[in-house]
Short mmCIF file of C-alpha atoms and ligand atoms in Angstrom, two decimals:
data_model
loop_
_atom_site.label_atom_id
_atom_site.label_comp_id
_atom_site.label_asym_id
_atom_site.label_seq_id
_atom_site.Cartn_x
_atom_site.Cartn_y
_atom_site.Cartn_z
CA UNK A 1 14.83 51.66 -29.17
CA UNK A 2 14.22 51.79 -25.48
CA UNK A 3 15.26 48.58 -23.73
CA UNK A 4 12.47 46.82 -21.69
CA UNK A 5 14.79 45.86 -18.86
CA UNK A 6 12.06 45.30 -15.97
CA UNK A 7 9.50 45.23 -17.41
CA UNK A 8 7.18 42.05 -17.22
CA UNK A 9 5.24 40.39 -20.88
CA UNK A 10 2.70 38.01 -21.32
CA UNK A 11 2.37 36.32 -25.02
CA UNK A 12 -0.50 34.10 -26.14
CA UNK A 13 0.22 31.83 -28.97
CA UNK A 14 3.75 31.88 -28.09
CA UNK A 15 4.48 28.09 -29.24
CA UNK A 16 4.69 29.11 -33.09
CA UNK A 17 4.90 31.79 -35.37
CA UNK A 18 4.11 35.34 -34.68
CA UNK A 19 3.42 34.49 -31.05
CA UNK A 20 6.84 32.56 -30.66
CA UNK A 21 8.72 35.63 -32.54
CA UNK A 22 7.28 38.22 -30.54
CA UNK A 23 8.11 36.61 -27.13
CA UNK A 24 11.65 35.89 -28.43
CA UNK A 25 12.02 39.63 -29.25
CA UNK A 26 10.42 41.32 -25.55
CA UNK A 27 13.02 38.81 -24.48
CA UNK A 28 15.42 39.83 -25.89
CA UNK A 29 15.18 43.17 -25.31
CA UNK A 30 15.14 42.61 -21.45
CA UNK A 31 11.91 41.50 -20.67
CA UNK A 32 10.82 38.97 -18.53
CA UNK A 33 7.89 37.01 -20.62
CA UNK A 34 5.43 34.19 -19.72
CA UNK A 35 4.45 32.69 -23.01
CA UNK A 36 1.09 30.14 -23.37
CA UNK A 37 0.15 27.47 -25.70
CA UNK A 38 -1.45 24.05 -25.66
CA UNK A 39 2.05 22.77 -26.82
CA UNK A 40 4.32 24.56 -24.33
CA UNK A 41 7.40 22.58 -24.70
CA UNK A 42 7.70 24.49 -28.54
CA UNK A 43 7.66 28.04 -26.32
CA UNK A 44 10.83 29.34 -26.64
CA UNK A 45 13.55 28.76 -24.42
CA UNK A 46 14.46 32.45 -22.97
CA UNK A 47 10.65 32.64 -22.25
CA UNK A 48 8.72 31.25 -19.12
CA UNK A 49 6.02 28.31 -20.63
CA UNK A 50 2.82 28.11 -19.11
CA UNK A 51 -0.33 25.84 -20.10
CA UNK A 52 -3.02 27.59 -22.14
CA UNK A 53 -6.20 26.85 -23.76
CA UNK A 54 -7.77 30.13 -24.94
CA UNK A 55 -10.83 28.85 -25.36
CA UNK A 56 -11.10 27.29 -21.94
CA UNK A 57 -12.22 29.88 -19.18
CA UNK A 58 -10.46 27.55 -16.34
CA UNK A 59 -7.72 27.13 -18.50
CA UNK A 60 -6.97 31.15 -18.90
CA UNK A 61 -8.01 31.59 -15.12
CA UNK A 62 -5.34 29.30 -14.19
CA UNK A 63 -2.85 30.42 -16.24
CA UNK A 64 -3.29 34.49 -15.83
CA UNK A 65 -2.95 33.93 -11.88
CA UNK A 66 0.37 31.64 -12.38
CA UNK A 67 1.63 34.33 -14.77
CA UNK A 68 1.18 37.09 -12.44
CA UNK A 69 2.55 35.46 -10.15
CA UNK A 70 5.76 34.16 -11.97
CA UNK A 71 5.85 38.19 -12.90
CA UNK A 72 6.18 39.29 -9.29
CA UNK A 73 2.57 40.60 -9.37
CA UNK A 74 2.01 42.76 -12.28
CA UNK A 75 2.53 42.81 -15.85
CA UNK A 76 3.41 45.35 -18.23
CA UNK A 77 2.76 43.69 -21.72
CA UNK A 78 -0.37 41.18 -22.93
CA UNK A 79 0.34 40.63 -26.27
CA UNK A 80 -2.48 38.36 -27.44
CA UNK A 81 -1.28 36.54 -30.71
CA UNK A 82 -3.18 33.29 -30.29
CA UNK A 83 -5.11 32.23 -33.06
CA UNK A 84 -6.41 30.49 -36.38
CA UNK A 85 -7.98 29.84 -39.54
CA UNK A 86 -9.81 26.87 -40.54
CA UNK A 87 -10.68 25.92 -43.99
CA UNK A 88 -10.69 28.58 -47.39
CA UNK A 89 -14.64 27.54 -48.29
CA UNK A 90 -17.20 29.61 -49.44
CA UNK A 91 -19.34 29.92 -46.48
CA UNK A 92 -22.49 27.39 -47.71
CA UNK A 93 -20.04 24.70 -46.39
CA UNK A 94 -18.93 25.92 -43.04
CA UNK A 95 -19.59 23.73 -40.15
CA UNK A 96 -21.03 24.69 -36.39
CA UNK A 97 -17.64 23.35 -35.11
CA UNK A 98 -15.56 25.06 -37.22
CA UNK A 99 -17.24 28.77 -36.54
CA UNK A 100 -17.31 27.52 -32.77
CA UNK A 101 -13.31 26.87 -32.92
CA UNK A 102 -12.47 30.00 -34.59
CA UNK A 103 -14.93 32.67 -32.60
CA UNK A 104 -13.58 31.12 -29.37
CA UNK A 105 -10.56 31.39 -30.39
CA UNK A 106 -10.18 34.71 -32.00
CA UNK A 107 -12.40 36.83 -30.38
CA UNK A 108 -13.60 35.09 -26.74
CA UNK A 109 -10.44 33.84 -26.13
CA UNK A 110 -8.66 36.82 -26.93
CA UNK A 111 -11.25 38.93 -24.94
CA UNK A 112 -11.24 36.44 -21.97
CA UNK A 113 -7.70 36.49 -21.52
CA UNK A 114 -7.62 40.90 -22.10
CA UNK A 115 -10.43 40.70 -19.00
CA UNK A 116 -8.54 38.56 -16.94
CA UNK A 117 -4.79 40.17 -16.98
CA UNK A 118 -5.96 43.62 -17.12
CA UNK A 119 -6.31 44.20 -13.71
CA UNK A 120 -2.95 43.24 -13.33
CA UNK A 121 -1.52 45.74 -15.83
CA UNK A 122 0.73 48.00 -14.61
CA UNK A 123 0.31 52.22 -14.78
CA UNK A 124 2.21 52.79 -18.49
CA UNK A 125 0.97 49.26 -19.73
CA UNK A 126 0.44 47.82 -22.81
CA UNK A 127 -2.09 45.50 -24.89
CA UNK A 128 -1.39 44.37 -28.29
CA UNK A 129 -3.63 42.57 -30.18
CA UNK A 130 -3.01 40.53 -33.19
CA UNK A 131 -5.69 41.30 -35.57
CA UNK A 132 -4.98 40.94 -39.50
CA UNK A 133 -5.59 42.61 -42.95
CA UNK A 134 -8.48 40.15 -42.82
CA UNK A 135 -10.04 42.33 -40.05
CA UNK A 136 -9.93 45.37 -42.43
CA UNK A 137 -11.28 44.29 -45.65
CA UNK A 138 -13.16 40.58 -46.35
CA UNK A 139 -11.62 38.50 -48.78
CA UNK A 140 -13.28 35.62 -50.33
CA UNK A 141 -13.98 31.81 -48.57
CA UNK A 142 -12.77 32.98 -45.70
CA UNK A 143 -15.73 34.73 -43.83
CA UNK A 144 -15.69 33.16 -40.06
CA UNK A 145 -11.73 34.35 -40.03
CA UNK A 146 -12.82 37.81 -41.66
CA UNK A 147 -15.32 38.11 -39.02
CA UNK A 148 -13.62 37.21 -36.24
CA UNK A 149 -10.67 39.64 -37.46
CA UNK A 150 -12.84 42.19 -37.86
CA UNK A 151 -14.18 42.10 -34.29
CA UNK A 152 -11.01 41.56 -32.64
CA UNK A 153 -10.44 45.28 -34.39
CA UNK A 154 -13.78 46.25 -33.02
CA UNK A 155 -13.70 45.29 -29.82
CA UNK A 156 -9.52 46.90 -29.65
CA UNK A 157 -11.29 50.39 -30.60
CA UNK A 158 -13.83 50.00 -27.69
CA UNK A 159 -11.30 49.31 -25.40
CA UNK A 160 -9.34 52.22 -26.26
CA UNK A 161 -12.79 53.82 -25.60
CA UNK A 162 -13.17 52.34 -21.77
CA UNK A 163 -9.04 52.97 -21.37
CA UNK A 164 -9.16 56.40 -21.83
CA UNK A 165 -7.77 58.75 -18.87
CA UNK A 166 -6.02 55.59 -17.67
CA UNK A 167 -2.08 55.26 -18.13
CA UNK A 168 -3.00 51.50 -20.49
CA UNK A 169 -1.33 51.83 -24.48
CA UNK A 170 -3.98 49.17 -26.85
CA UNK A 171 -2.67 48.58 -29.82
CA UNK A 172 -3.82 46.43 -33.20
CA UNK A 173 -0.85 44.59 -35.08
CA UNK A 174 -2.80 43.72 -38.37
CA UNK A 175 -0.45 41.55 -40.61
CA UNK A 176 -0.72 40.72 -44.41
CA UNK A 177 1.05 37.06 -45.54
CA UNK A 178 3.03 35.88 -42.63
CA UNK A 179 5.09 32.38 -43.46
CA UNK A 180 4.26 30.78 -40.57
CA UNK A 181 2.58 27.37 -39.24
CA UNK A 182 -0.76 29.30 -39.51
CA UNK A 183 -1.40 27.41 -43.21
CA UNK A 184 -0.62 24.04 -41.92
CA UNK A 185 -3.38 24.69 -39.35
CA UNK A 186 -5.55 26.16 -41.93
CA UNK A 187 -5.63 23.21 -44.13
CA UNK A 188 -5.90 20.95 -41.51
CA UNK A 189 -2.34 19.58 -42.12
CA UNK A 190 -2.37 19.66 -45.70
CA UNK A 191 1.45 20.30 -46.18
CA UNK A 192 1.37 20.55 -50.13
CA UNK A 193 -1.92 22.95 -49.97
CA UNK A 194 -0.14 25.27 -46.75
CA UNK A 195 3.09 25.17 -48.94
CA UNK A 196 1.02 27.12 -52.36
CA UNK A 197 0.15 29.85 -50.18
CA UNK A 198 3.98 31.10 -49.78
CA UNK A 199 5.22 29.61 -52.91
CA UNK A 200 6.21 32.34 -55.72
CA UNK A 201 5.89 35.30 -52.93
CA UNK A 202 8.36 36.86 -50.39
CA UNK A 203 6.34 36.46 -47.49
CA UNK A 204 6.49 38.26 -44.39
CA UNK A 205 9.01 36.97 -41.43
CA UNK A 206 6.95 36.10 -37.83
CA UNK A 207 10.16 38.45 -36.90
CA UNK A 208 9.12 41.34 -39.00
CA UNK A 209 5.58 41.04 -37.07
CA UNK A 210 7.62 41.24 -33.83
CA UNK A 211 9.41 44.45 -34.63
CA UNK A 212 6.39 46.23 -34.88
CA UNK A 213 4.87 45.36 -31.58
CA UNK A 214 8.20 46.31 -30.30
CA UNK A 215 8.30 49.70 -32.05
CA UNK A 216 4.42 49.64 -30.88
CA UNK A 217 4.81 49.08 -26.98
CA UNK A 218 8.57 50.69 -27.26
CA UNK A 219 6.71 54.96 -28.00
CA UNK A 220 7.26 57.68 -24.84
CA UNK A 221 4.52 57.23 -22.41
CA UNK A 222 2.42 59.96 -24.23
CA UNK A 223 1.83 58.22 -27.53
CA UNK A 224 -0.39 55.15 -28.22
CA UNK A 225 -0.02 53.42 -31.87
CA UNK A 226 -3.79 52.84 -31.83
CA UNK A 227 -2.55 50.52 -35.64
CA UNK A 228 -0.05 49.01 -37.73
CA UNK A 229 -0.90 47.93 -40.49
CA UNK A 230 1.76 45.45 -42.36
CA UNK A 231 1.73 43.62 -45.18
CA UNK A 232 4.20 41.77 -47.77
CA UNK A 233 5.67 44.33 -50.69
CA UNK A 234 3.84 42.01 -53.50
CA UNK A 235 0.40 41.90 -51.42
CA UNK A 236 -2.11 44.74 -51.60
CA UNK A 237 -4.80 43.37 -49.58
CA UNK A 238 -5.73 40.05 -48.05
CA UNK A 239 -6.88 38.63 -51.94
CA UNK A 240 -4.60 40.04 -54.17
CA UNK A 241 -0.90 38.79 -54.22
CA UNK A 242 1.45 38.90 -56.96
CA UNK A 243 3.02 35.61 -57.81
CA UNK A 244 6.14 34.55 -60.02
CA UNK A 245 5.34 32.16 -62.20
CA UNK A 246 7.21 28.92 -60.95
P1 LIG B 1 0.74 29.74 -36.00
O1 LIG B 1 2.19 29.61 -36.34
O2 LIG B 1 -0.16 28.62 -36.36
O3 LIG B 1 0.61 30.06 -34.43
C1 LIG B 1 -0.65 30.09 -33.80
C2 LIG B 1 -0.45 30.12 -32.30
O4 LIG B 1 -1.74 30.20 -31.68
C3 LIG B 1 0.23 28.86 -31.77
O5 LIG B 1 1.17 29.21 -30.79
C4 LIG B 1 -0.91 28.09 -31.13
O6 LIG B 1 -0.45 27.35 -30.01
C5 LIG B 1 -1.80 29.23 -30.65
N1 LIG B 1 -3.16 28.79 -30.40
C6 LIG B 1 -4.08 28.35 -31.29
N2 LIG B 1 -5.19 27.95 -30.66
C7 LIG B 1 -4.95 28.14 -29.31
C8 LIG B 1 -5.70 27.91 -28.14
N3 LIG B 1 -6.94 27.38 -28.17
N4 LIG B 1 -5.15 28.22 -26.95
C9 LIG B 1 -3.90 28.74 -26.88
N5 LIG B 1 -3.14 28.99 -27.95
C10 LIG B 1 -3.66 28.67 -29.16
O7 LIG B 1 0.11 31.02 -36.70
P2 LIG B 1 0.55 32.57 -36.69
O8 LIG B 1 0.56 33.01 -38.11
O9 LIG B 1 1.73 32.81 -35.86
O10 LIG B 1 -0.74 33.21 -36.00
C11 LIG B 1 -0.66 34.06 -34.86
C12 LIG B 1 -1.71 35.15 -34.99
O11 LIG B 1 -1.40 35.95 -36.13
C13 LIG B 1 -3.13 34.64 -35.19
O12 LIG B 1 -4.00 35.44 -34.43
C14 LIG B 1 -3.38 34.87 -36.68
O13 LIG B 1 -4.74 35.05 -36.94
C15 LIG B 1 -2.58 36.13 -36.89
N6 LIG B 1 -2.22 36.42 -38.28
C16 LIG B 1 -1.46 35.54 -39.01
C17 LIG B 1 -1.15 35.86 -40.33
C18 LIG B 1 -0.33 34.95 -41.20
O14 LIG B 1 -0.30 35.17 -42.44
N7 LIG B 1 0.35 33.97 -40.67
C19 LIG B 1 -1.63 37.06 -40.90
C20 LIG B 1 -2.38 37.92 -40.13
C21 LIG B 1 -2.67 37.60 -38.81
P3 LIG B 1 -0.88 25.83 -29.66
O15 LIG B 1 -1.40 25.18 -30.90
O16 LIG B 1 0.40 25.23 -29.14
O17 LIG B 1 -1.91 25.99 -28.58
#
């Protein structure tokens, strides 16, 4: 695997989970890497924390121009991994707040923060999206996360659309069952309801979510993974799981 000594990251979502594994990884593999959250002192320690509220337009102004310049002026990776669920309803009982929380999150903020750093993407640069298995096939009582999935894939194929003739990789990550704090959130703290969802399956490691965007933004200069697809042995799709009986 190429090294990416020199070269310049930014990670959304980098205080937890997939987010906080994937910064770890660029990292480690000689990259300089600005990570944002709300709760930036859980950003990981060989990463650069800076304040971030996707869903607040002066919040991702502020933090792309601090990034940039902590970078030295240009960056070659966004990886945007911010993100979350709320609730497993059917959809009768969602809630104008909740739909508000997850489109701005998902999709705006994950847009917002794409328009903002990509004129600071260097020639040969990269954007990785987080999308999800969710973005690729509905499941049931989960239809504001399934549609916000689904356009984070839609609006990554557009963009590879607009890129083209210009030196920028795009790239969807779309992840199956990932143990991560992204249940906890889900449930609204719930700890005994988050716990379920990984209990009698080998779930997927935030870690194995980071080697792929490292294989992803890692290809010669000529090759773009437009997707990865990635999901635990026992799961076929975002609703079926096998489970051991426990
Ligand atoms: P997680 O452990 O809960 O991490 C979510 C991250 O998103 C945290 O760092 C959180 O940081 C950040 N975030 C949430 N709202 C934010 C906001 N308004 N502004 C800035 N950052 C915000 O969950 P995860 O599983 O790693 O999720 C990461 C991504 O992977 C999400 O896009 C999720 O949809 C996707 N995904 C997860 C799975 C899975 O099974 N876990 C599967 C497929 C896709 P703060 O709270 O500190 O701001």
């Amino acid at each position: 695997m190429p090294s990416l000594e020199g070269r310049s990251a930014v990670v959304t979502g980098a205080s937890s989970g997939i987010g906080a594994a994937t910064a770890l990884t660029l990292a480690r593999e000689g990259a300089r890497v600005v990570g944002g959250a709300r709760r930036t002192d859980r950003i990981p320690a060989s990463v650069t924390p800076l304040e971030l509220d996707v869903t607040d337009s002066a919040s991702c102004e502020r933090f792309a121009r601090a990034a940039v310049e902590e970078l030295g002026g240009g960056i070659d990776i966004l990886v945007n991994a911010a993100g979350l669920a709320l609730g497993r309803d059917l959809f009768d009982d969602s809630s104008e707040a909740d739909e508000r929380t997850v489109l701005e999150t998902n999709v705006n903020g994950l847009i917002r923060m794409t328009r903002l750093c990509l004129p600071h993407l260097r020639d040969g640069g990269h954007i990785v999206n987080i999308g999800s298995v969710a973005g690729r096939q509905a499941y049931e009582k989960g239809a504001l996360y399934v549609t916000s999935k689904f356009a984070v894939r839609g609006f990554t194929y557009a963009l590879r659309e607009d890129l083209l003739g210009r030196p920028i990789h795009i790239t969807t990550v779309d992840p199956g069952l990932v143990e991560t704090d992204f249940s906890r959130v889900r449930f609204r703290g719930d700890e005994e309801t988050a716990r379920k969802v990984y209990q009698g399956v080998e779930a997927m490691k935030p870690e194995d979510i980071a080697d792929c965007v490292l294989f992803a933004v890692t290809r010669p200069p000529h090759v773009n993974v437009d997707e990865l697809v990635v999901k635990a042995l026992a799961q076929s799709s975002g609703g079926r799981i096998l489970r051991t009986e426990s």
